[in-house]
Coordinates of C-alpha atoms (C1' of nucleotides) in Angstrom, one line a residue:
Chain A
M5 CA -43.2 -49.7 40.8
N6 CA -46.6 -49.8 42.4
R7 CA -47.8 -53.3 41.8
T8 CA -50.2 -53.3 44.8
A9 CA -53.2 -52.3 42.8
P10 CA -55.5 -55.3 42.0
R11 CA -56.4 -56.0 38.5
E12 CA -59.8 -54.5 38.5
D13 CA -58.8 -51.3 40.3
R14 CA -56.0 -50.7 37.8
R15 CA -58.4 -51.1 34.9
Q16 CA -60.9 -48.8 36.5
L17 CA -58.3 -46.2 37.0
L18 CA -57.2 -46.6 33.4
L19 CA -60.7 -46.1 32.1
E20 CA -61.3 -43.0 34.3
E21 CA -58.0 -41.4 33.2
A22 CA -58.8 -42.3 29.5
A23 CA -62.3 -40.7 29.8
R24 CA -60.7 -37.5 31.3
L25 CA -58.2 -37.2 28.5
F26 CA -60.6 -38.2 25.6
D27 CA -63.0 -35.7 26.9
A28 CA -60.4 -32.9 27.3
H29 CA -58.5 -33.4 24.0
G30 CA -60.6 -35.8 21.9
Y31 CA -59.8 -39.4 21.4
D32 CA -57.9 -38.8 18.1
R33 CA -55.6 -36.2 19.6
T34 CA -54.9 -38.3 22.8
S35 CA -51.9 -40.6 22.3
V36 CA -51.3 -43.8 24.1
R37 CA -48.2 -42.3 25.5
Q38 CA -50.2 -39.5 27.1
L39 CA -52.6 -41.9 28.7
A40 CA -49.7 -44.1 29.9
D41 CA -48.0 -41.0 31.5
A42 CA -51.2 -40.1 33.2
V43 CA -51.4 -43.5 34.9
G44 CA -47.7 -43.8 35.5
L45 CA -47.0 -46.6 33.0
Q46 CA -44.8 -47.1 29.9
S47 CA -46.9 -46.8 26.7
G48 CA -46.4 -50.5 25.9
S49 CA -47.7 -51.6 29.3
L50 CA -51.1 -50.4 28.4
F51 CA -51.4 -53.3 26.0
H52 CA -51.2 -55.7 28.8
H53 CA -54.6 -54.4 29.8
F54 CA -56.2 -53.6 26.4
D55 CA -55.9 -55.1 23.0
S56 CA -55.7 -51.7 21.3
K57 CA -56.3 -48.0 21.7
E58 CA -59.8 -48.4 20.2
S59 CA -60.6 -51.1 22.7
I60 CA -59.9 -48.5 25.4
L61 CA -62.4 -46.1 23.9
L62 CA -64.9 -49.0 23.6
A63 CA -64.5 -50.0 27.2
V64 CA -64.9 -46.3 28.3
L65 CA -68.1 -46.2 26.3
E66 CA -69.5 -49.4 27.4
H67 CA -68.8 -48.7 31.1
T68 CA -70.2 -45.2 30.8
I69 CA -73.4 -46.2 29.1
E70 CA -74.0 -49.1 31.6
L71 CA -73.8 -46.4 34.2
M72 CA -76.1 -44.1 32.3
I73 CA -78.7 -46.7 32.1
E74 CA -78.5 -47.4 35.7
R75 CA -78.9 -43.8 36.8
L76 CA -81.7 -43.2 34.3
A77 CA -83.5 -46.3 35.3
A78 CA -83.3 -45.3 38.9
A79 CA -84.8 -42.0 38.1
A80 CA -87.6 -43.5 36.1
A81 CA -88.4 -45.8 38.9
A82 CA -89.0 -43.1 41.4
P83 CA -92.7 -42.5 42.3
G84 CA -94.6 -39.7 40.8
D85 CA -96.8 -38.8 37.8
S86 CA -95.6 -38.5 34.2
R87 CA -94.6 -34.9 34.7
Q88 CA -92.5 -35.7 37.8
R89 CA -91.0 -38.7 35.9
L90 CA -90.0 -36.6 33.0
E91 CA -88.4 -34.0 35.2
A92 CA -86.5 -36.7 37.0
L93 CA -85.1 -38.0 33.8
I94 CA -84.0 -34.4 32.7
R95 CA -82.3 -33.9 36.0
A96 CA -80.7 -37.3 35.8
E97 CA -79.2 -36.7 32.3
L98 CA -78.0 -33.3 33.3
E99 CA -76.4 -34.8 36.4
L100 CA -74.7 -37.4 34.3
L101 CA -73.4 -34.7 31.9
H102 CA -72.1 -32.5 34.7
G103 CA -71.4 -34.6 37.8
A104 CA -68.6 -36.8 38.6
T105 CA -69.4 -39.0 35.5
R106 CA -69.1 -36.1 33.2
H107 CA -65.9 -37.1 31.3
G108 CA -67.2 -40.5 30.3
V109 CA -70.6 -39.2 29.4
A110 CA -69.1 -36.4 27.3
V111 CA -67.0 -39.0 25.5
A112 CA -70.1 -41.0 25.0
F113 CA -71.9 -38.1 23.4
F114 CA -69.2 -36.7 21.2
Q115 CA -66.4 -39.2 20.6
W116 CA -68.4 -42.3 19.3
R117 CA -67.5 -41.3 15.7
S118 CA -63.9 -42.3 16.3
L119 CA -65.0 -46.0 16.6
S120 CA -65.0 -48.5 13.8
T121 CA -68.4 -49.1 12.2
Q122 CA -68.9 -52.4 14.0
S123 CA -67.9 -51.0 17.4
Q124 CA -70.4 -48.2 16.8
Q125 CA -73.1 -50.7 16.2
Q126 CA -72.2 -52.5 19.3
I127 CA -72.5 -49.2 21.3
L128 CA -75.7 -48.2 19.6
K129 CA -77.3 -51.5 20.8
L130 CA -76.4 -50.6 24.4
R131 CA -77.5 -47.0 23.9
E132 CA -80.9 -48.2 22.7
R133 CA -81.7 -49.5 26.2
Y134 CA -81.0 -46.0 27.5
E135 CA -83.1 -44.4 24.8
T136 CA -86.0 -46.8 25.5
I137 CA -86.3 -45.5 29.0
W138 CA -86.6 -42.0 27.7
L139 CA -89.1 -42.9 25.1
E140 CA -91.4 -44.7 27.6
A141 CA -91.4 -41.7 29.8
L142 CA -92.0 -39.3 26.9
E143 CA -94.8 -41.5 25.5
L144 CA -96.5 -41.4 28.8
A145 CA -96.2 -37.6 28.9
H146 CA -97.5 -37.5 25.4
R147 CA -100.6 -39.5 26.3
D148 CA -101.2 -37.4 29.3
G149 CA -101.2 -34.4 27.1
L150 CA -98.1 -33.0 28.8
I151 CA -96.1 -32.7 25.6
V152 CA -97.5 -32.1 22.2
T153 CA -94.5 -32.9 20.0
D154 CA -93.9 -36.4 18.9
P155 CA -91.9 -38.4 21.5
F156 CA -89.2 -39.5 19.1
L157 CA -88.7 -36.1 17.8
T158 CA -88.7 -34.6 21.3
R159 CA -86.1 -37.0 22.5
R160 CA -83.8 -36.2 19.6
L161 CA -84.0 -32.5 19.9
L162 CA -83.5 -33.0 23.7
T163 CA -80.5 -35.2 23.2
G164 CA -78.8 -32.4 21.3
A165 CA -79.9 -29.7 23.7
H166 CA -78.5 -31.6 26.7
G167 CA -75.3 -32.8 25.1
W168 CA -74.5 -29.3 24.0
T169 CA -74.6 -28.0 27.5
I170 CA -71.1 -29.5 27.9
Y171 CA -69.8 -26.6 25.9
W172 CA -71.5 -23.8 27.8
Y173 CA -73.0 -24.9 31.1
R174 CA -71.1 -25.0 34.4
P175 CA -73.1 -26.2 37.4
D176 CA -71.0 -23.9 39.7
G177 CA -72.2 -20.9 37.9
S178 CA -75.1 -18.6 38.5
L179 CA -77.6 -21.2 37.2
D180 CA -77.7 -24.4 39.3
L181 CA -78.4 -27.7 37.8
D182 CA -81.9 -28.0 39.3
R183 CA -82.9 -24.6 37.9
L184 CA -81.6 -25.6 34.5
A185 CA -83.5 -28.9 34.5
E186 CA -86.6 -27.0 35.6
E187 CA -86.2 -24.6 32.6
V188 CA -85.7 -27.5 30.2
G189 CA -88.8 -29.2 31.5
R190 CA -90.8 -26.0 31.1
L191 CA -89.7 -25.8 27.4
L192 CA -90.8 -29.3 26.7
T193 CA -94.2 -29.3 28.4
R194 CA -97.2 -27.3 27.9
Q195 CA -96.8 -23.8 29.3
Chain B
M20 CA -52.1 -31.3 -15.5
N21 CA -55.1 -29.1 -15.4
R22 CA -53.7 -25.7 -14.7
T23 CA -56.6 -23.8 -16.3
A24 CA -58.4 -23.2 -13.0
P25 CA -57.8 -19.7 -11.8
R26 CA -56.4 -19.1 -8.4
E27 CA -59.6 -18.4 -6.5
D28 CA -61.6 -21.2 -8.1
R29 CA -58.9 -23.7 -7.0
R30 CA -59.0 -22.4 -3.5
Q31 CA -62.7 -22.6 -3.5
L32 CA -62.7 -26.2 -4.7
L33 CA -60.1 -27.1 -2.1
L34 CA -62.3 -25.7 0.7
E35 CA -65.4 -27.4 -0.5
E36 CA -63.6 -30.8 -0.7
A37 CA -62.0 -30.2 2.7
A38 CA -65.4 -29.5 4.2
R39 CA -66.8 -32.7 2.7
L40 CA -63.9 -34.8 4.1
F41 CA -63.7 -33.1 7.5
D42 CA -67.4 -33.6 7.8
A43 CA -67.3 -37.3 6.7
H44 CA -64.4 -38.5 8.7
G45 CA -63.5 -35.7 11.1
Y46 CA -60.6 -33.2 10.8
D47 CA -58.1 -35.4 12.8
R48 CA -58.8 -38.5 10.8
T49 CA -58.4 -36.8 7.5
S50 CA -54.9 -36.7 6.1
V51 CA -53.6 -34.1 3.8
R52 CA -52.9 -37.0 1.3
Q53 CA -56.6 -37.8 1.3
L54 CA -57.5 -34.2 0.7
A55 CA -54.9 -33.9 -2.0
D56 CA -56.2 -37.1 -3.7
A57 CA -59.7 -35.7 -3.7
V58 CA -58.7 -32.6 -5.6
G59 CA -56.2 -34.4 -7.8
L60 CA -52.9 -33.0 -6.4
Q61 CA -49.9 -34.3 -4.8
S62 CA -50.0 -33.8 -1.0
G63 CA -47.1 -31.3 -1.0
S64 CA -48.9 -29.2 -3.5
L65 CA -51.5 -28.3 -0.9
F66 CA -49.0 -26.2 0.8
H67 CA -48.7 -23.9 -2.1
H68 CA -52.3 -22.9 -1.3
F69 CA -52.2 -23.1 2.4
D70 CA -49.7 -22.7 5.2
S71 CA -50.7 -25.7 7.1
K72 CA -53.4 -28.3 7.6
E73 CA -54.9 -26.2 10.4
S74 CA -55.1 -23.1 8.2
I75 CA -57.3 -25.2 5.9
L76 CA -59.7 -26.0 8.7
L77 CA -59.6 -22.3 9.7
A78 CA -60.4 -21.2 6.1
V79 CA -63.3 -23.7 5.9
L80 CA -64.7 -22.3 9.2
E81 CA -64.3 -18.7 8.3
H82 CA -65.8 -19.1 4.9
T83 CA -68.7 -21.2 6.3
I84 CA -69.5 -18.8 9.2
E85 CA -69.5 -15.8 6.9
L86 CA -72.0 -17.6 4.8
M87 CA -74.1 -18.6 7.8
I88 CA -74.2 -14.9 8.9
E89 CA -75.3 -14.0 5.4
R90 CA -78.1 -16.4 5.3
L91 CA -79.2 -15.8 8.9
A92 CA -79.2 -12.0 8.3
A93 CA -81.3 -12.4 5.2
A94 CA -83.9 -14.4 7.1
A95 CA -83.9 -11.9 9.9
A96 CA -84.5 -9.1 7.4
A97 CA -87.6 -10.5 5.9
P98 CA -90.9 -8.8 6.9
G99 CA -93.0 -10.1 9.6
D100 CA -93.7 -10.1 13.3
S101 CA -91.5 -11.6 16.0
R102 CA -93.1 -15.1 15.6
Q103 CA -92.5 -15.0 11.9
R104 CA -88.9 -13.9 12.3
L105 CA -88.2 -16.6 14.8
E106 CA -89.5 -19.2 12.5
A107 CA -87.6 -17.8 9.6
L108 CA -84.4 -18.1 11.6
I109 CA -85.1 -21.6 12.6
R110 CA -85.8 -22.5 9.0
A111 CA -82.6 -20.8 7.9
E112 CA -80.4 -22.6 10.4
L113 CA -81.9 -26.0 9.5
E114 CA -81.4 -25.2 5.9
L115 CA -77.9 -24.3 6.6
L116 CA -77.4 -27.7 8.4
H117 CA -79.1 -29.8 5.7
G118 CA -78.8 -28.0 2.4
A119 CA -75.8 -27.6 0.0
T120 CA -73.8 -25.9 2.7
R121 CA -74.2 -28.8 5.2
H122 CA -70.7 -30.1 5.2
G123 CA -69.1 -26.8 6.1
V124 CA -71.8 -26.1 8.6
A125 CA -71.3 -29.5 10.2
V126 CA -67.6 -28.8 10.5
A127 CA -68.4 -25.4 12.1
F128 CA -70.6 -27.1 14.7
F129 CA -68.5 -30.1 15.6
Q130 CA -64.9 -29.7 14.4
W131 CA -63.8 -26.4 16.0
R132 CA -62.2 -28.2 18.9
S133 CA -59.4 -29.4 16.7
L134 CA -58.3 -25.8 16.2
S135 CA -55.5 -24.2 18.4
T136 CA -56.8 -22.0 21.2
Q137 CA -56.0 -18.8 19.3
S138 CA -57.8 -20.0 16.2
Q139 CA -60.8 -20.9 18.2
Q140 CA -60.8 -17.4 19.7
Q141 CA -60.7 -16.0 16.2
I142 CA -63.7 -18.1 15.1
L143 CA -65.5 -17.3 18.2
K144 CA -65.4 -13.7 17.4
L145 CA -66.9 -14.4 14.0
R146 CA -69.5 -16.6 15.4
E147 CA -70.6 -13.9 17.9
R148 CA -72.0 -11.9 14.9
Y149 CA -74.1 -15.0 14.0
E150 CA -75.3 -15.4 17.6
T151 CA -76.2 -11.7 17.9
I152 CA -78.8 -12.0 15.1
W153 CA -80.3 -14.9 17.0
L154 CA -80.4 -13.2 20.3
E155 CA -82.0 -10.1 18.9
A156 CA -84.8 -12.1 17.5
L157 CA -85.1 -14.1 20.7
E158 CA -85.3 -11.0 22.8
L159 CA -87.9 -9.6 20.6
A160 CA -89.9 -12.8 21.0
H161 CA -89.3 -12.7 24.7
R162 CA -90.7 -9.1 25.0
D163 CA -93.7 -10.1 23.0
G164 CA -94.4 -12.9 25.4
L165 CA -93.8 -15.5 22.7
I166 CA -91.2 -17.3 24.5
V167 CA -90.8 -17.6 28.4
T168 CA -87.4 -19.0 28.8
D169 CA -84.4 -16.7 28.9
P170 CA -83.2 -15.8 25.4
F171 CA -79.6 -16.8 26.2
L172 CA -80.7 -20.1 27.6
T173 CA -83.1 -20.8 24.8
R174 CA -80.5 -20.1 22.2
R175 CA -77.9 -22.4 23.7
L176 CA -80.5 -25.2 24.0
L177 CA -81.6 -24.6 20.5
T178 CA -78.0 -24.6 19.2
G179 CA -77.5 -28.1 20.5
A180 CA -80.9 -29.3 19.4
H181 CA -80.2 -28.0 15.8
G182 CA -76.6 -29.2 15.6
W183 CA -77.6 -32.7 16.7
T184 CA -80.0 -33.0 13.8
I185 CA -77.0 -33.8 11.7
Y186 CA -76.7 -37.2 13.4
W187 CA -80.3 -38.3 12.8
Y188 CA -82.3 -36.0 10.5
R189 CA -82.5 -36.4 6.7
P190 CA -84.6 -33.9 4.8
D191 CA -85.5 -36.4 2.1
G192 CA -87.1 -38.7 4.8
S193 CA -90.7 -38.6 5.9
L194 CA -90.4 -35.4 7.7
D195 CA -89.6 -32.4 5.5
L196 CA -87.5 -29.5 6.6
D197 CA -90.4 -27.1 6.9
R198 CA -92.3 -29.4 9.1
L199 CA -89.3 -30.0 11.3
A200 CA -88.8 -26.2 11.6
E201 CA -92.4 -25.8 12.5
E202 CA -92.2 -28.4 15.3
V203 CA -89.1 -26.7 16.7
G204 CA -90.9 -23.4 16.7
R205 CA -93.9 -24.9 18.4
L206 CA -91.6 -26.3 21.2
L207 CA -90.0 -22.9 21.8
T208 CA -93.0 -20.8 21.8
R209 CA -96.1 -20.8 23.9
Q210 CA -98.4 -23.6 23.1
Chain C
dC3 C1' -38.5 -71.9 49.3
dA4 C1' -38.7 -73.3 44.3
dG5 C1' -41.8 -72.3 40.6
dT6 C1' -45.2 -69.8 38.4
dC7 C1' -47.4 -66.0 36.7
dT8 C1' -49.0 -61.2 36.6
dA9 C1' -47.7 -56.6 35.8
dC10 C1' -44.5 -54.1 34.3
dC11 C1' -40.1 -51.7 31.7
dA12 C1' -36.8 -50.8 28.0
dA13 C1' -36.2 -50.7 23.5
dG14 C1' -37.5 -50.2 19.2
dC15 C1' -40.2 -51.6 14.7
dG16 C1' -42.9 -50.3 10.8
dC17 C1' -45.8 -47.1 9.3
dT18 C1' -48.2 -42.6 8.7
dT19 C1' -48.2 -37.9 9.6
dG20 C1' -47.6 -32.9 8.3
dC21 C1' -44.6 -30.5 5.8
dT22 C1' -40.1 -29.1 2.9
dT23 C1' -37.1 -29.0 -0.9
dG24 C1' -35.6 -28.8 -5.5
dG25 C1' -36.8 -29.0 -10.0
dT26 C1' -40.2 -28.7 -14.0
dT27 C1' -43.9 -27.0 -16.9
dG28 C1' -47.0 -24.2 -19.3
dG29 C1' -49.4 -19.9 -19.9
dC30 C1' -48.7 -14.9 -20.2
dA31 C1' -46.6 -10.4 -20.4
dA32 C1' -43.3 -7.4 -22.6
Chain D
dT21 C1' -39.4 -14.9 -28.7
dT22 C1' -37.8 -14.6 -24.6
dG23 C1' -38.2 -14.4 -19.7
dC24 C1' -41.0 -14.7 -15.8
dC25 C1' -43.7 -16.7 -12.4
dA26 C1' -47.7 -19.2 -10.5
dA27 C1' -48.9 -24.0 -10.1
dC28 C1' -47.5 -28.1 -9.9
dC29 C1' -44.7 -32.9 -9.1
dA30 C1' -41.3 -36.2 -7.2
dA31 C1' -38.9 -37.4 -3.4
dG32 C1' -38.2 -37.6 1.0
dC33 C1' -37.4 -35.9 6.0
dA34 C1' -38.2 -35.8 11.0
dA35 C1' -41.4 -36.8 14.3
dG36 C1' -44.9 -39.1 16.3
dC37 C1' -48.0 -42.9 16.0
dG38 C1' -50.0 -47.6 17.7
dC39 C1' -48.2 -51.6 18.9
dT40 C1' -44.5 -55.7 19.8
dT41 C1' -40.9 -58.0 21.7
dG42 C1' -37.9 -59.9 25.2
dG43 C1' -36.7 -59.7 29.6
dT44 C1' -37.5 -59.0 34.8
dA45 C1' -39.2 -57.9 39.5
dG46 C1' -42.0 -59.4 43.0
dA47 C1' -46.1 -61.2 45.0
dC48 C1' -48.5 -65.6 45.5
dT49 C1' -48.9 -70.9 45.4
dG50 C1' -48.1 -75.5 46.4

DNA sequence: CAGTCTACCAAGCGCTTGCTTGGTTGGCAA
DNA sequence: TTGCCAACCAAGCAAGCGCTTGGTAGACTG
């Protein structure tokens, strides 16, 4: 059929569609046939692009986390004091969770358990870079007396609080994303 | 073989083992054969006790949430002011997540998406009773000026923060559960 | 403009899945 | 002591799974 799509574009489309389906139904309940249907291929043809179903999940996660690091680093690099930096990170993570990148990010938060142990380790190493950015900002905020709770603990509680928004928060509802970010910031910092 | 176990005991053992396996590997990656092995039955014999695999998950969730309501209600009924009540609820939820009940509770937090839509609705109705207890306590705390964030919002952020502890917190580590509960309480309330 | 190679299809393989069926056993009630 | 029935086993079925194989169309290369 349509063989005009260059190699990298096809792969990109595949990853996007995979992220969408894995987010919507979960990795385990998504079959390679469903994914193939979604991109207009026969199920076997997927394995021309990927070694295995798991390698698709792994690719989605790698691609997504790279993007998360990029966005978070950009937010951290913006000028401002420790409070403004912290607020920027909160907003950035919520935007990752609810913007155009949401499917991949949701998969990164809640589908990593479907990976083999070694693939999990691989992803964990990537994710560490993301978490480092967070910890630096939180330690700064801690030194400035902005937050009182231990930065590690704060981050882990925040990770859960943010990730869970997937299940209840919709940015087109009555509470817009900036307001939500503001509220979260208020909870974390001295009141 | 061992046919001495009365009906209800067998069912209870099955639910406990199912909760353990669903927590450890996820519902979708747990086969009925694995569950049957764990309780010393042939896979087909499970269907003498349950209609389907999904009905096992549903039973686990129902049983677990009933228990969660029980424990939370007990914590809410203890004497004390609104701060003490809030702290009691936090401790109760963390104990549910990390005590003897942890497998079922983990399944309740993270495996409900494997249910059919109507089963999810059924569980949601049960869960509402649990959330009501939380909201009453949070509204009280809000009226007393103890928390400044909207009770609904607070609860949803807290749900995620608490649920996520499954993935990083171990009560036998350097931070004991009461200390963790204390820190969470400190984050929520005026500092 | 012949040869190559990438991206695909059609078919299906081997295996696992949830679940069913038919028969057996042992405790218990009458 | 007989008859019943709940609780099981042994076997296997149909469907769906991830993935492989062999072949081919069409764009690109030399």
